PDB file of C-alpha atoms in Angstrom:
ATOM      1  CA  UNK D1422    -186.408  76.639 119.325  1.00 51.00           C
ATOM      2  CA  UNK D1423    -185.347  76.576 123.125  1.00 48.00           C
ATOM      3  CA  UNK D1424    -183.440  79.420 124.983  1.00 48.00           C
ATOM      4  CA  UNK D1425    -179.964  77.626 126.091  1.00 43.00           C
ATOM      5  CA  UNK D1426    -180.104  79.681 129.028  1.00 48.00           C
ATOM      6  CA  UNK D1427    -182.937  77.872 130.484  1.00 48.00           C
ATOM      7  CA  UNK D1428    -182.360  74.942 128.658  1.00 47.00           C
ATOM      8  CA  UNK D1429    -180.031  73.319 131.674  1.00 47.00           C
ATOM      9  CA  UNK D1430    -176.358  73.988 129.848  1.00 46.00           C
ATOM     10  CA  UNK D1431    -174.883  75.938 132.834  1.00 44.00           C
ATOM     11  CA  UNK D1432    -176.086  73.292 134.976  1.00 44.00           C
ATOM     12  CA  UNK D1433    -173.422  70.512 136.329  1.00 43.00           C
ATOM     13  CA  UNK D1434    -172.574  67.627 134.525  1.00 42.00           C
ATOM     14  CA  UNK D1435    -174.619  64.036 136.429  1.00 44.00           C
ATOM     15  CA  UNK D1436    -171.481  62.219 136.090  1.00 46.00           C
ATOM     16  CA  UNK D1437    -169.485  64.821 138.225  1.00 46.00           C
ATOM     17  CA  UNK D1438    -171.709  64.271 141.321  1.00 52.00           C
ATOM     18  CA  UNK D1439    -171.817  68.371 141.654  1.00 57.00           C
ATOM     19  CA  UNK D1440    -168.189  68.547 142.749  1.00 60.00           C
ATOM     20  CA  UNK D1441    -166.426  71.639 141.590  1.00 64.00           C
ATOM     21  CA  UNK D1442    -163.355  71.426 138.931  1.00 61.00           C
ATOM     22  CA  UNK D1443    -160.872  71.916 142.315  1.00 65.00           C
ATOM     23  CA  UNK D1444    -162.816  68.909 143.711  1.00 66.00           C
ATOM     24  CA  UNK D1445    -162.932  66.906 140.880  1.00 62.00           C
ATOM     25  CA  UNK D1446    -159.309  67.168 140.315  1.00 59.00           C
ATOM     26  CA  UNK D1447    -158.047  66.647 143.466  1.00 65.00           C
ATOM     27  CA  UNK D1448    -160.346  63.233 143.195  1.00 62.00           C
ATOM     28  CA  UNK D1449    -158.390  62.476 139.872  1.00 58.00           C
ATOM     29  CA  UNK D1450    -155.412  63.025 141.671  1.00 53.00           C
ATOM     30  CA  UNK D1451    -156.453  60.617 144.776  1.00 57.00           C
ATOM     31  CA  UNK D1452    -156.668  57.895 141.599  1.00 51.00           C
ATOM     32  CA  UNK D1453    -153.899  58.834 140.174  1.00 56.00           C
ATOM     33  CA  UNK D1454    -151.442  58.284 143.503  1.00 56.00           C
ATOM     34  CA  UNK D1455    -153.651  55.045 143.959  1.00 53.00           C
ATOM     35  CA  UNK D1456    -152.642  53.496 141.211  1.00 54.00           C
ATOM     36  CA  UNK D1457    -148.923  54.450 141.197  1.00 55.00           C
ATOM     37  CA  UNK D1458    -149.111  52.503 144.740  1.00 56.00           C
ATOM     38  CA  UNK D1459    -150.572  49.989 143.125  1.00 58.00           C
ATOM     39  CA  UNK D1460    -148.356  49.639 140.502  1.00 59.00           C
ATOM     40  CA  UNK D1461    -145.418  50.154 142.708  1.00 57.00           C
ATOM     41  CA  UNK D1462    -146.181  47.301 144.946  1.00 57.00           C
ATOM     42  CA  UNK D1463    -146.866  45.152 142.238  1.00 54.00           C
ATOM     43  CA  UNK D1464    -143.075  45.711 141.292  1.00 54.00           C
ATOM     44  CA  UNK D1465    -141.625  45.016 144.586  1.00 52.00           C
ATOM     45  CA  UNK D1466    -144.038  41.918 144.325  1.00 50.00           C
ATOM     46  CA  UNK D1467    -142.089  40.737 141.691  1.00 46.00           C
ATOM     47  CA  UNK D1468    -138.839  41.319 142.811  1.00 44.00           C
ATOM     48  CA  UNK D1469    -138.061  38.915 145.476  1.00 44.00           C
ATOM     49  CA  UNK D1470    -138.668  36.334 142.340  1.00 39.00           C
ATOM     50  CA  UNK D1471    -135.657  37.767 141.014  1.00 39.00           C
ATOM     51  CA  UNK D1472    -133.978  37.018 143.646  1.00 42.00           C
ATOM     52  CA  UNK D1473    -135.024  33.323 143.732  1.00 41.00           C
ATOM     53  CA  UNK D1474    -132.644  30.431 144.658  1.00 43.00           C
ATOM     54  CA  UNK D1475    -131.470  28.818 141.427  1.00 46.00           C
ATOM     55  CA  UNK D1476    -130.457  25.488 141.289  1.00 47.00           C
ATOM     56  CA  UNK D1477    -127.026  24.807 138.352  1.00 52.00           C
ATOM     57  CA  UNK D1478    -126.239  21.548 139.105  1.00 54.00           C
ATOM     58  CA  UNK D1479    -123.594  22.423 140.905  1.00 54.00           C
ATOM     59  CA  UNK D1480    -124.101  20.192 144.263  1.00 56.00           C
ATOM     60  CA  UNK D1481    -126.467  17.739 142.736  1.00 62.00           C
ATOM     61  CA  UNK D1482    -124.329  15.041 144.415  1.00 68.00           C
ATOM     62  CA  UNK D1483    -125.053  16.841 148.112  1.00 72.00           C
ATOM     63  CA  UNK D1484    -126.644  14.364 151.007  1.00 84.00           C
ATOM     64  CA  UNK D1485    -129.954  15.220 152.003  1.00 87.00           C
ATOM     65  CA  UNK D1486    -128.107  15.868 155.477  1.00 88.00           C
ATOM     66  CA  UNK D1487    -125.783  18.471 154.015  1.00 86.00           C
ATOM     67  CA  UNK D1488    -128.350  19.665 151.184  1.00 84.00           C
ATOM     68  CA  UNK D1489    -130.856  20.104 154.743  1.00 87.00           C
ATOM     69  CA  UNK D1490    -128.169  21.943 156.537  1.00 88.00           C
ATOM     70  CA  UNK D1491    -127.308  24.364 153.574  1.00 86.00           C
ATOM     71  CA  UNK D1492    -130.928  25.156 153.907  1.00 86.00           C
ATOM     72  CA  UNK D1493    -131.313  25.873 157.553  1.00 89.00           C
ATOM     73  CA  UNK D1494    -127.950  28.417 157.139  1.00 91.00           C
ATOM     74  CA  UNK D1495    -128.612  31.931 157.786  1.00 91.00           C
ATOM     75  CA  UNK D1496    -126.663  35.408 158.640  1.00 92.00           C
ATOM     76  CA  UNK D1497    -128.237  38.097 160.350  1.00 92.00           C
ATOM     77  CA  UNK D1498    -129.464  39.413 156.801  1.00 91.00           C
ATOM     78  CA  UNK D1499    -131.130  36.864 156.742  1.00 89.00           C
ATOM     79  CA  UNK D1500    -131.792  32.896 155.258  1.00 91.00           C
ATOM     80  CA  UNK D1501    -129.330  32.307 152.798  1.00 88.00           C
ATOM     81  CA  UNK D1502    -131.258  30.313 150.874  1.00 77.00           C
ATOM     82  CA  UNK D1503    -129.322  27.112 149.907  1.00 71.00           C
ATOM     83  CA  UNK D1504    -126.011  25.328 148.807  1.00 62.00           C
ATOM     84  CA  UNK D1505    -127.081  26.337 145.004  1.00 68.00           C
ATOM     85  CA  UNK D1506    -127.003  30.164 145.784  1.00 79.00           C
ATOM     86  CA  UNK D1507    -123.449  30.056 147.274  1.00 86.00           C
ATOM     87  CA  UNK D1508    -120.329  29.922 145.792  1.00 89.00           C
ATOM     88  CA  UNK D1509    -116.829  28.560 146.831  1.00 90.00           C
ATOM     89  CA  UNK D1510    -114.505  31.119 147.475  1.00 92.00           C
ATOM     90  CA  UNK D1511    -110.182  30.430 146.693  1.00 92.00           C
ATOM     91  CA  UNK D1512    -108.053  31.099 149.682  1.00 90.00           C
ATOM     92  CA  UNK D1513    -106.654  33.653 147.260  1.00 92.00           C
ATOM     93  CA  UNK D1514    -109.941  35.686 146.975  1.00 94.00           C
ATOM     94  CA  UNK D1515    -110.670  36.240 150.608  1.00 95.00           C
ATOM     95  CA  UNK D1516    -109.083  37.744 153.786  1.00 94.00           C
ATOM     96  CA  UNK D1517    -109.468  38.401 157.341  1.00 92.00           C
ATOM     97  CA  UNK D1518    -108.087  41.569 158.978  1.00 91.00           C
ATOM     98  CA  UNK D1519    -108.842  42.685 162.490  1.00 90.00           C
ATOM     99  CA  UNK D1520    -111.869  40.501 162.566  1.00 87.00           C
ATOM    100  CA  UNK D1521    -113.609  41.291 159.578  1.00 94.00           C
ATOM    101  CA  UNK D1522    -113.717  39.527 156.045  1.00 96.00           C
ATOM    102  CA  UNK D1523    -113.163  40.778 152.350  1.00 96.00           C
ATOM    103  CA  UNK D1524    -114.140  38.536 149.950  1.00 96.00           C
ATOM    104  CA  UNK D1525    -113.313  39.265 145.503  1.00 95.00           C
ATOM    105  CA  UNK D1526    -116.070  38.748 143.581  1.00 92.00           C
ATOM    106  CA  UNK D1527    -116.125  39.535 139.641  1.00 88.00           C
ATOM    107  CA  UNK D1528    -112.359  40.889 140.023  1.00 91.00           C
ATOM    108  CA  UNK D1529    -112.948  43.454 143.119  1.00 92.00           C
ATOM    109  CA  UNK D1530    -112.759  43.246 146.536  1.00 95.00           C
ATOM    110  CA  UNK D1531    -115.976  43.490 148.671  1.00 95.00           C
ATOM    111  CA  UNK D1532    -116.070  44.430 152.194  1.00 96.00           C
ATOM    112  CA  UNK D1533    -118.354  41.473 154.073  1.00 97.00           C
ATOM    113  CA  UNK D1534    -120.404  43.147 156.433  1.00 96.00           C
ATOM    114  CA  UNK D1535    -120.314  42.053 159.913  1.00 96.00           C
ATOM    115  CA  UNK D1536    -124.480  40.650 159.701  1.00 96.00           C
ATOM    116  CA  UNK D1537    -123.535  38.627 156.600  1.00 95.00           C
ATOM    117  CA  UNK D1538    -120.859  36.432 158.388  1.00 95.00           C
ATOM    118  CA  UNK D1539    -122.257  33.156 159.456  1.00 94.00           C
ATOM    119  CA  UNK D1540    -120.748  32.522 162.390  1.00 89.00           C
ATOM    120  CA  UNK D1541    -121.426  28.399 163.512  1.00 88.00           C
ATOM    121  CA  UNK D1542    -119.616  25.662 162.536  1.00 89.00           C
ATOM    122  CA  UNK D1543    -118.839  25.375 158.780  1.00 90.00           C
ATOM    123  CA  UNK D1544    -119.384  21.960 158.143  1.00 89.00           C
ATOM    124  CA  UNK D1545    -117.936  22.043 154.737  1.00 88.00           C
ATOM    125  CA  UNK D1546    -115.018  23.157 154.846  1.00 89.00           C
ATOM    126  CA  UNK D1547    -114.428  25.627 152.344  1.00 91.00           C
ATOM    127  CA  UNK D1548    -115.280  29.275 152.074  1.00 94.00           C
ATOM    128  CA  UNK D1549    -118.372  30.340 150.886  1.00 93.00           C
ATOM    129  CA  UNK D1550    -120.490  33.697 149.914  1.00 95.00           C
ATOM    130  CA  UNK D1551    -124.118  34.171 148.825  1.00 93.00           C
ATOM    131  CA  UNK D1552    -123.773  37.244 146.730  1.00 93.00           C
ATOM    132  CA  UNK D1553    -127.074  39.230 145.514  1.00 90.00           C
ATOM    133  CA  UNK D1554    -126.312  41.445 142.101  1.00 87.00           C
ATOM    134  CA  UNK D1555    -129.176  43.899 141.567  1.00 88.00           C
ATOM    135  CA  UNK D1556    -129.184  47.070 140.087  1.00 91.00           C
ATOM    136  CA  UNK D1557    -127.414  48.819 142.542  1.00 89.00           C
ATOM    137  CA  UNK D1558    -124.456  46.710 142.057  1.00 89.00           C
ATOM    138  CA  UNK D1559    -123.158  43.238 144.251  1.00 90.00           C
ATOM    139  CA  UNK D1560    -124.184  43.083 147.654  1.00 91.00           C
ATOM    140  CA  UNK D1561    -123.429  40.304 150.164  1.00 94.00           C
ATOM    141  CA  UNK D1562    -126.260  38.372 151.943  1.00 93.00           C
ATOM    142  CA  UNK D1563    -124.397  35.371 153.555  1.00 95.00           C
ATOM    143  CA  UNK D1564    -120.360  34.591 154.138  1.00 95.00           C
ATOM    144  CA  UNK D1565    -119.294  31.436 155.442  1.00 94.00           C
ATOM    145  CA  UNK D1566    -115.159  31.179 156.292  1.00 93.00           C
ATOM    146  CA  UNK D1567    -113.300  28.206 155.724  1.00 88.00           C
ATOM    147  CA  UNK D1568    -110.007  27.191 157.088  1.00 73.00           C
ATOM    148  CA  UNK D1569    -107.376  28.765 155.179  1.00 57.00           C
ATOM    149  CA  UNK D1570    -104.701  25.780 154.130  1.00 52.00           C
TER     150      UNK D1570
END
């Protein structure tokens, strides 16, 4: 029978490199944060795909002039991705005061921020806003104004 003592018990664990328990936890803790930024950027990864243009049909008769010039339109937030993102806007659900724009979208009025207005020549015509709904509610990326008849 061996004496434990002498036996190599008290002795530190091969797989633990000799690192104390302070030092071996802080190393768990180092893996820990590594993967939460890992898994955190794999979510932000992921969520400019949500955000993805989406094409209904809605412009399918476009020229590849117009459907090219949708494409190339962009506010200082940014492209605003294409003709299939926006949406025509009623006269009735948009206004201009003192050189800014409020736009109603799902039955409330939005203020447009000033970097979301596209200001060139609207070649279309009608009004037109690139909204963005995300979790933290509707947010505008692009606003085009028409000519109100």
């Amino acid at each position: 029978m061996s004496d434990w003592i002498t036996s190599g018990v008290n002795a530190p664990c091969s797989h633990h490199d000799g690192l104390s328990y302070k030092d071996r936890r802080r190393r768990a803790w180092r893996w820990s944060g590594a993967a939460v930024l890992a898994t955190a950027a794999l979510s932000l990864t992921a969520l400019p795909q949500s955000v993805a243009a989406r094409d209904r049909g809605q412009y399918a008769a476009t020229s590849p002039e117009l459907k090219s010039w949708f494409d190339s339109l962009r506010s200082g937030k940014g492209p605003c991705c294409s003709d299939a993102d926006g949406s025509a806007v009623s006269d009735v659900d948009w206004e201009s005061s003192s050189g800014h724009y409020k736009v109603r979208l799902d039955g409330a009025w939005l203020d447009v921020p000033d970097e979301a207005v596209i200001t060139g020549p609207n070649r279309v015509g009608r009004t037109m806003v690139w909204p963005m709904r995300g979790t933290a509610g509707v947010s505008i990326r692009c606003f085009m104004p028409g000519s109100m008849t």
